[in-house]
Short mmCIF file of C-alpha atoms in Angstrom, two decimals:
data_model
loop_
_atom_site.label_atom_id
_atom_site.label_comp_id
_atom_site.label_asym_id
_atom_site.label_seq_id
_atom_site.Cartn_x
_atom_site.Cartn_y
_atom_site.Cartn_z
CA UNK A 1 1.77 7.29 34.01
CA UNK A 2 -1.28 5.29 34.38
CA UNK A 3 -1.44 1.63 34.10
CA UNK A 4 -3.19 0.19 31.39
CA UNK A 5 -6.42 -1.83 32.38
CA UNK A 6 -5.90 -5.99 31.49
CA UNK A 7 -9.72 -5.59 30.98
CA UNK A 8 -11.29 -5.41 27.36
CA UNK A 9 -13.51 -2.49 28.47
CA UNK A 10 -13.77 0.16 25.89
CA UNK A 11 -14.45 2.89 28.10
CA UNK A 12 -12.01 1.99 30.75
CA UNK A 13 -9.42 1.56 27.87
CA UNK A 14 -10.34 4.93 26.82
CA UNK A 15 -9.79 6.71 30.00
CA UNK A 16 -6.40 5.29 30.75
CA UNK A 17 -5.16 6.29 27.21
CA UNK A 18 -6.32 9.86 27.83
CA UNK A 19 -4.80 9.52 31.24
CA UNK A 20 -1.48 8.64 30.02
CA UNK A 21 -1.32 11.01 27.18
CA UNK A 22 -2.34 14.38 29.27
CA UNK A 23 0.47 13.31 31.90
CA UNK A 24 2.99 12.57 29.17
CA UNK A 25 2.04 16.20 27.48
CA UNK A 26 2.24 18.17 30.44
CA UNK A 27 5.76 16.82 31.48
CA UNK A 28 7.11 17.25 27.99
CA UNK A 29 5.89 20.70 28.06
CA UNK A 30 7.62 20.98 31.49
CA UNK A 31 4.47 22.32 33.15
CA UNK A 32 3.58 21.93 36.69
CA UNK A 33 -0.04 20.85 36.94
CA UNK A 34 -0.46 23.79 39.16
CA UNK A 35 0.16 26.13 35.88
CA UNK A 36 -2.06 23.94 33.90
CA UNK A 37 -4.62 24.01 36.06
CA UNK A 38 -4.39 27.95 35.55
CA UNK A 39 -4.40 27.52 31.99
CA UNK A 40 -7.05 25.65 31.67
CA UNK A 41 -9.67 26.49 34.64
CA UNK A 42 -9.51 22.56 35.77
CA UNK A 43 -8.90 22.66 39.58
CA UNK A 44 -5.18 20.35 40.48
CA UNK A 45 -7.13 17.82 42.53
CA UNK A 46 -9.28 16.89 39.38
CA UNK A 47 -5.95 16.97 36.58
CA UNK A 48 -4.58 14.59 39.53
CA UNK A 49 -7.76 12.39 39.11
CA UNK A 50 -7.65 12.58 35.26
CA UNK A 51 -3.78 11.70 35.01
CA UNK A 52 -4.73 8.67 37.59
CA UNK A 53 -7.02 7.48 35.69
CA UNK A 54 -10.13 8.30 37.76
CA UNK A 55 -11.27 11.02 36.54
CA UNK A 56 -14.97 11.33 34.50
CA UNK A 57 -14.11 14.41 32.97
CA UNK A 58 -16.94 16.42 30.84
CA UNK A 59 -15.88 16.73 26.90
CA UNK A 60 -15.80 20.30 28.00
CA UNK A 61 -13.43 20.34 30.48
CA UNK A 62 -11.17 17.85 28.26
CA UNK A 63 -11.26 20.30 25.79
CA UNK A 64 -9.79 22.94 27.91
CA UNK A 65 -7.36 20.28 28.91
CA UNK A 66 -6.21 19.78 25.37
CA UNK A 67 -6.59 23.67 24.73
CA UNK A 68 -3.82 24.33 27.49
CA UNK A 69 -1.45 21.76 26.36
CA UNK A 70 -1.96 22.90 22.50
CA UNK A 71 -2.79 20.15 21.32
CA UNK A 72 -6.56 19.29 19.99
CA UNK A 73 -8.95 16.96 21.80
CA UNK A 74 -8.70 13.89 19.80
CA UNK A 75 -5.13 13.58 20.43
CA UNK A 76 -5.86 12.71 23.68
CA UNK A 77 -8.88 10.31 22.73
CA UNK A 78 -7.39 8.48 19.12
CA UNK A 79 -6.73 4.77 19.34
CA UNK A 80 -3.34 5.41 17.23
CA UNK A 81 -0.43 7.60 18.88
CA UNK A 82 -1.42 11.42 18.05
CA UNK A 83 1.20 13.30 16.08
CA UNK A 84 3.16 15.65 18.26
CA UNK A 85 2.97 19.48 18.54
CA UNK A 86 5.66 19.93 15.72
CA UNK A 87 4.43 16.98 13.60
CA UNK A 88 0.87 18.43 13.11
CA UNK A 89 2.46 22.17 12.23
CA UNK A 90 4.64 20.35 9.53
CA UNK A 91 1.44 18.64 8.17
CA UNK A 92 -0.52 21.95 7.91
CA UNK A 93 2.39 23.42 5.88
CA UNK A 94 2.51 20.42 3.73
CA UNK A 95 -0.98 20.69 3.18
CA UNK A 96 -1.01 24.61 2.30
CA UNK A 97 2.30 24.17 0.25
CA UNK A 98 2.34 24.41 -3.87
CA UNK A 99 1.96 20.72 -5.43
CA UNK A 100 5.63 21.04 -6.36
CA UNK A 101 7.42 21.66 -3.04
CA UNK A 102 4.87 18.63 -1.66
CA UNK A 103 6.53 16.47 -4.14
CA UNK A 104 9.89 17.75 -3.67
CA UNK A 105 9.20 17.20 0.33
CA UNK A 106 7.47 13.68 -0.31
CA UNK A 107 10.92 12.57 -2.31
CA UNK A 108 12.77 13.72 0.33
CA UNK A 109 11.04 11.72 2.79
CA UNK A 110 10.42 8.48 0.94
CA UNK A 111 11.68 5.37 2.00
CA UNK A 112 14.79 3.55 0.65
CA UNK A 113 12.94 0.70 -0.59
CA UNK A 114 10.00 2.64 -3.47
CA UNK A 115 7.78 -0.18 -3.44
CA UNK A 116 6.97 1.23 0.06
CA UNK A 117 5.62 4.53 -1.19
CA UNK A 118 3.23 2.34 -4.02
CA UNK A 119 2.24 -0.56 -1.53
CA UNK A 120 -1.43 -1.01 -1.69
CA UNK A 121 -2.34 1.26 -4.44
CA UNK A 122 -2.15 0.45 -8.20
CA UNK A 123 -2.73 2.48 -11.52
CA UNK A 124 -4.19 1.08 -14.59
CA UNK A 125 -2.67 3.10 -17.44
CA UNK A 126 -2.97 2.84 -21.66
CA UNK A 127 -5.46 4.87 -24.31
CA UNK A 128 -9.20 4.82 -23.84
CA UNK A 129 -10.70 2.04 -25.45
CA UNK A 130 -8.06 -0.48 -23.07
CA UNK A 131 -10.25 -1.71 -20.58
CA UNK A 132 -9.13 0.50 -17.74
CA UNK A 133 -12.20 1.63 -16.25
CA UNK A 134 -14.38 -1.96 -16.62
CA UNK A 135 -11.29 -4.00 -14.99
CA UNK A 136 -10.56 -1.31 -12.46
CA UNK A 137 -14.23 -1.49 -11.47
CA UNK A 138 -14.36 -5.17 -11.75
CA UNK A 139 -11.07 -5.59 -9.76
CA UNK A 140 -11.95 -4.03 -7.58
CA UNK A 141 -14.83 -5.53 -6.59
CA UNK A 142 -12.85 -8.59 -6.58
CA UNK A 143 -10.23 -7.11 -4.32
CA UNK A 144 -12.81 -5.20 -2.14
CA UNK A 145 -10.88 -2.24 -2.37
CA UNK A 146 -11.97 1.39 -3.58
CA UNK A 147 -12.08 2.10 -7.74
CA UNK A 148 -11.55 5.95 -8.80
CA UNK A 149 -11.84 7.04 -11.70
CA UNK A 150 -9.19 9.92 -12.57
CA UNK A 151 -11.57 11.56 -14.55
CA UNK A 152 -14.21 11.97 -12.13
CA UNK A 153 -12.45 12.87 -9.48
CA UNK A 154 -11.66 15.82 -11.34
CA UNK A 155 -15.38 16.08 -12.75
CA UNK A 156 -16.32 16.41 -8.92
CA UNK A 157 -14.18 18.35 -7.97
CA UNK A 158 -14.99 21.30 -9.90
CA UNK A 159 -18.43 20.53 -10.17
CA UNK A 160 -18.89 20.07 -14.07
CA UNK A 161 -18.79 17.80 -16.91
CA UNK A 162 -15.06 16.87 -18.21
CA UNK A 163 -16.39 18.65 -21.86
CA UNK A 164 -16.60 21.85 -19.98
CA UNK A 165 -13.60 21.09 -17.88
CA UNK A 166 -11.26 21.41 -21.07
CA UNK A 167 -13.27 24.19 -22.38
CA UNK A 168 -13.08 26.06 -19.31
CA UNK A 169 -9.71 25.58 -18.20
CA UNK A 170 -7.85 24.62 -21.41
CA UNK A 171 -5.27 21.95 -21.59
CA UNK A 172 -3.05 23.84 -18.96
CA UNK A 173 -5.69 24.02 -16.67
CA UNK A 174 -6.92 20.37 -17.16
CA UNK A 175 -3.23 19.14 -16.38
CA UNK A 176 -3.22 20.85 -13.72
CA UNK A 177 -6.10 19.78 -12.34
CA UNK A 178 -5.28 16.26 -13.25
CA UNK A 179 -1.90 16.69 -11.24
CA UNK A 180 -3.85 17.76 -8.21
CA UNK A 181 -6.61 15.01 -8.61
CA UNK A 182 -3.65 12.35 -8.35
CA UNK A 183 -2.38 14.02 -5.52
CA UNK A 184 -5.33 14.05 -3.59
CA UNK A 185 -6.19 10.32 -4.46
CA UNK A 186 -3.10 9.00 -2.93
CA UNK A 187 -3.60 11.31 -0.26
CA UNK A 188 -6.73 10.11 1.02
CA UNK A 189 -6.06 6.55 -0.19
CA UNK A 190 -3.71 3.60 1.45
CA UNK A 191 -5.52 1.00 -0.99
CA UNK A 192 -6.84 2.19 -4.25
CA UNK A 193 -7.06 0.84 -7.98
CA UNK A 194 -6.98 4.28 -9.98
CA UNK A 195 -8.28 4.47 -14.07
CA UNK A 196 -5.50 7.20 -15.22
CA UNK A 197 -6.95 9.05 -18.29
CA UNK A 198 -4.90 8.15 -21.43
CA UNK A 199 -2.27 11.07 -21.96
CA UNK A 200 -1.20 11.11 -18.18
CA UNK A 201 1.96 9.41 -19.29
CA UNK A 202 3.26 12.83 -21.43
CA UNK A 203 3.12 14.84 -18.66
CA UNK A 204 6.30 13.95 -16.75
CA UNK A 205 6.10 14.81 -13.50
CA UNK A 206 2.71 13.53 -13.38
CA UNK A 207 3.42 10.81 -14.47
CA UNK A 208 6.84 10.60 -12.75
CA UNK A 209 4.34 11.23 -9.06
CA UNK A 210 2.09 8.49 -10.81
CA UNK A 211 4.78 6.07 -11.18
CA UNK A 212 6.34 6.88 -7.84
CA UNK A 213 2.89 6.36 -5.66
CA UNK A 214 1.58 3.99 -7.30
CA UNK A 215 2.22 0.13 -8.96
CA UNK A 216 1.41 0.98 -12.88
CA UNK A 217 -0.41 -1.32 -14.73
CA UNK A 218 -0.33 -1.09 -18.77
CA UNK A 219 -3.69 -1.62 -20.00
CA UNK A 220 -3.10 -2.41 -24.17
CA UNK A 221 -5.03 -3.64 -26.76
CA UNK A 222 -4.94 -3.29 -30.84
CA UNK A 223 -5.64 -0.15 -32.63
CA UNK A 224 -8.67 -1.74 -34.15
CA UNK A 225 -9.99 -2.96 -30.73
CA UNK A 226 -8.97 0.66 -29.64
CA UNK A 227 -11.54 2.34 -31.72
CA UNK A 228 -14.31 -0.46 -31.63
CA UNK A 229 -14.77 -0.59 -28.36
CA UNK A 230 -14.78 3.26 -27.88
CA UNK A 231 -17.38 3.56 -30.78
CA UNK A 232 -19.17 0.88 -28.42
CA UNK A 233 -19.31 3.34 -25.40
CA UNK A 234 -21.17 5.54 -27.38
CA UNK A 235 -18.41 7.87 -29.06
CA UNK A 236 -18.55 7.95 -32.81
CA UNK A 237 -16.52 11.09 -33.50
CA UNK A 238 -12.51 8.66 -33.70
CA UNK A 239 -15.17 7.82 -36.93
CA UNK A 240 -17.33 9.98 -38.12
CA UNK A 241 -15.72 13.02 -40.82
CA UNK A 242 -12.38 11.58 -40.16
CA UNK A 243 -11.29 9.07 -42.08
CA UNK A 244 -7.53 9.24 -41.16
CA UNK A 245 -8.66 8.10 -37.56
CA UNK A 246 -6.56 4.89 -37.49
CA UNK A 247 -4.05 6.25 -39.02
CA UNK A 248 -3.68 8.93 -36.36
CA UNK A 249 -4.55 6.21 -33.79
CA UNK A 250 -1.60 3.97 -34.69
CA UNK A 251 0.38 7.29 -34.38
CA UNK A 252 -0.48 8.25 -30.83
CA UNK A 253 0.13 4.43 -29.39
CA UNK A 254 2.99 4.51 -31.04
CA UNK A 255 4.18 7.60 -29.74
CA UNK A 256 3.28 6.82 -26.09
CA UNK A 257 3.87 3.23 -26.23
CA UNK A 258 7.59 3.64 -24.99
CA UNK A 259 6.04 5.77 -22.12
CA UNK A 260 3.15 2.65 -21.04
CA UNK A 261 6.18 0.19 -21.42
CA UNK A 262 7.46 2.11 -18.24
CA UNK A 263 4.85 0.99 -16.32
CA UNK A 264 5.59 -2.05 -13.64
CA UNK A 265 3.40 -4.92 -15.47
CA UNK A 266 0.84 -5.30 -18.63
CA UNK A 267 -2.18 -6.74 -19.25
CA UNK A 268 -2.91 -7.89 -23.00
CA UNK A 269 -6.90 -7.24 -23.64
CA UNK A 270 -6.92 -7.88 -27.17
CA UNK A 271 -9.04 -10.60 -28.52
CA UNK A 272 -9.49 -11.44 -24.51
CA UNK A 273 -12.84 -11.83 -23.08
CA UNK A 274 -13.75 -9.70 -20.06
CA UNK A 275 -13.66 -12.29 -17.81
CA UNK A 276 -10.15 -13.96 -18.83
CA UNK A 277 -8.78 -10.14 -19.01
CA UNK A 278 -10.20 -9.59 -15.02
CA UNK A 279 -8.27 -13.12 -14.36
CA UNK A 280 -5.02 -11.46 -16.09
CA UNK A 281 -4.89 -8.39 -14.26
CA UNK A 282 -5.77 -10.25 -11.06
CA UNK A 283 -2.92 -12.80 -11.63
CA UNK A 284 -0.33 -9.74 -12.75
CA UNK A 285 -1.34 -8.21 -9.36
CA UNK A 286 -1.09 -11.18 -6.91
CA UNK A 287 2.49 -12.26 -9.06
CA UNK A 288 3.70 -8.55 -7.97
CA UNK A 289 2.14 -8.51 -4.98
CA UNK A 290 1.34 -4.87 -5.62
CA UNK A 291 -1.60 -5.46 -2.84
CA UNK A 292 0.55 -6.94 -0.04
CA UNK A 293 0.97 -4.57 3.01
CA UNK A 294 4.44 -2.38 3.89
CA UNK A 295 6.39 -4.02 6.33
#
């Protein structure tokens, strides 16, 4: 095994990591580097060289390297420890897997302590009209960490408007698609403040993945607030021909309100201004330290 330089050279860094790695492959794969130098067209002397540490090999050459030892070139170039042979072939099965056996996999595997799985990422849940999206955004500013917008996600990844989405797809097909938008947000990120749309909470094992990957964050106002400030965005139709609108909006919070009470912490926006809302959820998330990092 190569030693590792005291220097703070990048490149010399570099080469004694890939040094050390192609040794430590080839003996775990019990080859001689006779045999490897058959499998991969590299003459012995120069695998000697590389797995001293003095080798300049060509990209090309290193691929053939990596080829041989089945393993892809940037495992033998990454700054982090590469996942092993077996470890990448149970990530490609994860990733090709139905959404359900990924979550019954991801229980299986998560740690003792659940505030380990949420660390770093936090959901901001409650009927349109909250706050959600303008303190997610704001918060995140704030925080200077990523906002998504559930929504959206969803919006891009199918390439249309959310309208069409429901007329397209249906309310089956939405949900679904809403299941695997959450599922690729906390995939791809470690630190993330996520605007859930409104109903995410009667879907139960969406919202049981929600609450398990992320710290939730009830987002509430009153009913009257509810309906101003969506009429504000734009959206007259909780208004317009409907005159039962409150009536039915009363209905709905109070039919997912024991669902939202789930959630880890709440934010009160009613009669709040922006600003003093932002400085609630930003207090409710340093007082939970839903932001500090797994150790």
């Amino acid at each position: 095994m190569a030693d590792m330089p005291d220097t703070q050279d990048p490149g010399a860094a570099l080469i004694a990591r890939m040094a050390e790695r192609v040794a430590a492959a080839r003996k775990k794969r019990g080859l001689p580097r006779r045999v490897l130098s058959e499998l991969s067209g590299v003459s012995p002397r120069y695998l000697a060289q590389l797995e001293s540490g003095e080798g300049n090999i060509s990209i090309l050459l290193l691929s053939r390297v990596a080829a041989a030892l089945d393993l892809k070139v940037e495992a033998l170039l990454a700054d982090e420890i590469p996942m092993d042979h077996d470890a990448q072939r149970f990530a490609t099965l994860y990733r090709s897997a139905p959404a359900e056996m990924q979550h019954k996999v991801s229980a299986m595997l998560a740690p003792r302590d659940p505030g380990l799985l949420r660390a770093g990422r936090i959901s901001l849940i409650g009927l349109r009209g909250a706050g959600k999206s303008t303190l997610g955004r704001m918060a995140s500013e704030a925080l200077k960490i990523p906002f998504v917008e559930l929504n959206e996600d969803i919006e891009n990844a199918v390439d249309m408007p959310l309208a069409e989405v429901m007329a397209f797809y249906g309310e089956d097909g939405y949900r679904r698609l809403e299941s695997e938008a959450l599922d690729r947000i906390s995939t791809v990120h470690d630190r993330v403040i996520l605007a859930a749309a409104g109903g995410i909470v009667a879907q139960k094992n969406t919202y049981d993945r929600l609450r398990e990957r992320f710290h939730t964050v009830w987002i509430r106002t009153s009913p009257p607030e509810h309906m101003q400030r969506v009429r504000a965005q734009g959206d007259v139709r909780p208004m317009q021909g409907n005159p039962a609108a409150m009536a039915h909006l009363k209905e709905l919070l109070n039919a997912r309100s024991p669902l939202y009470e789930l959630a880890e912490a709440q934010v009160n926006t009613s009669n709040r201004t922006i600003s003093s809302s932002l400085n609630d959820l930003l207090t409710t998330i340093a007082k939970h330290s839903f932001l500090d990092p797994v150790t």
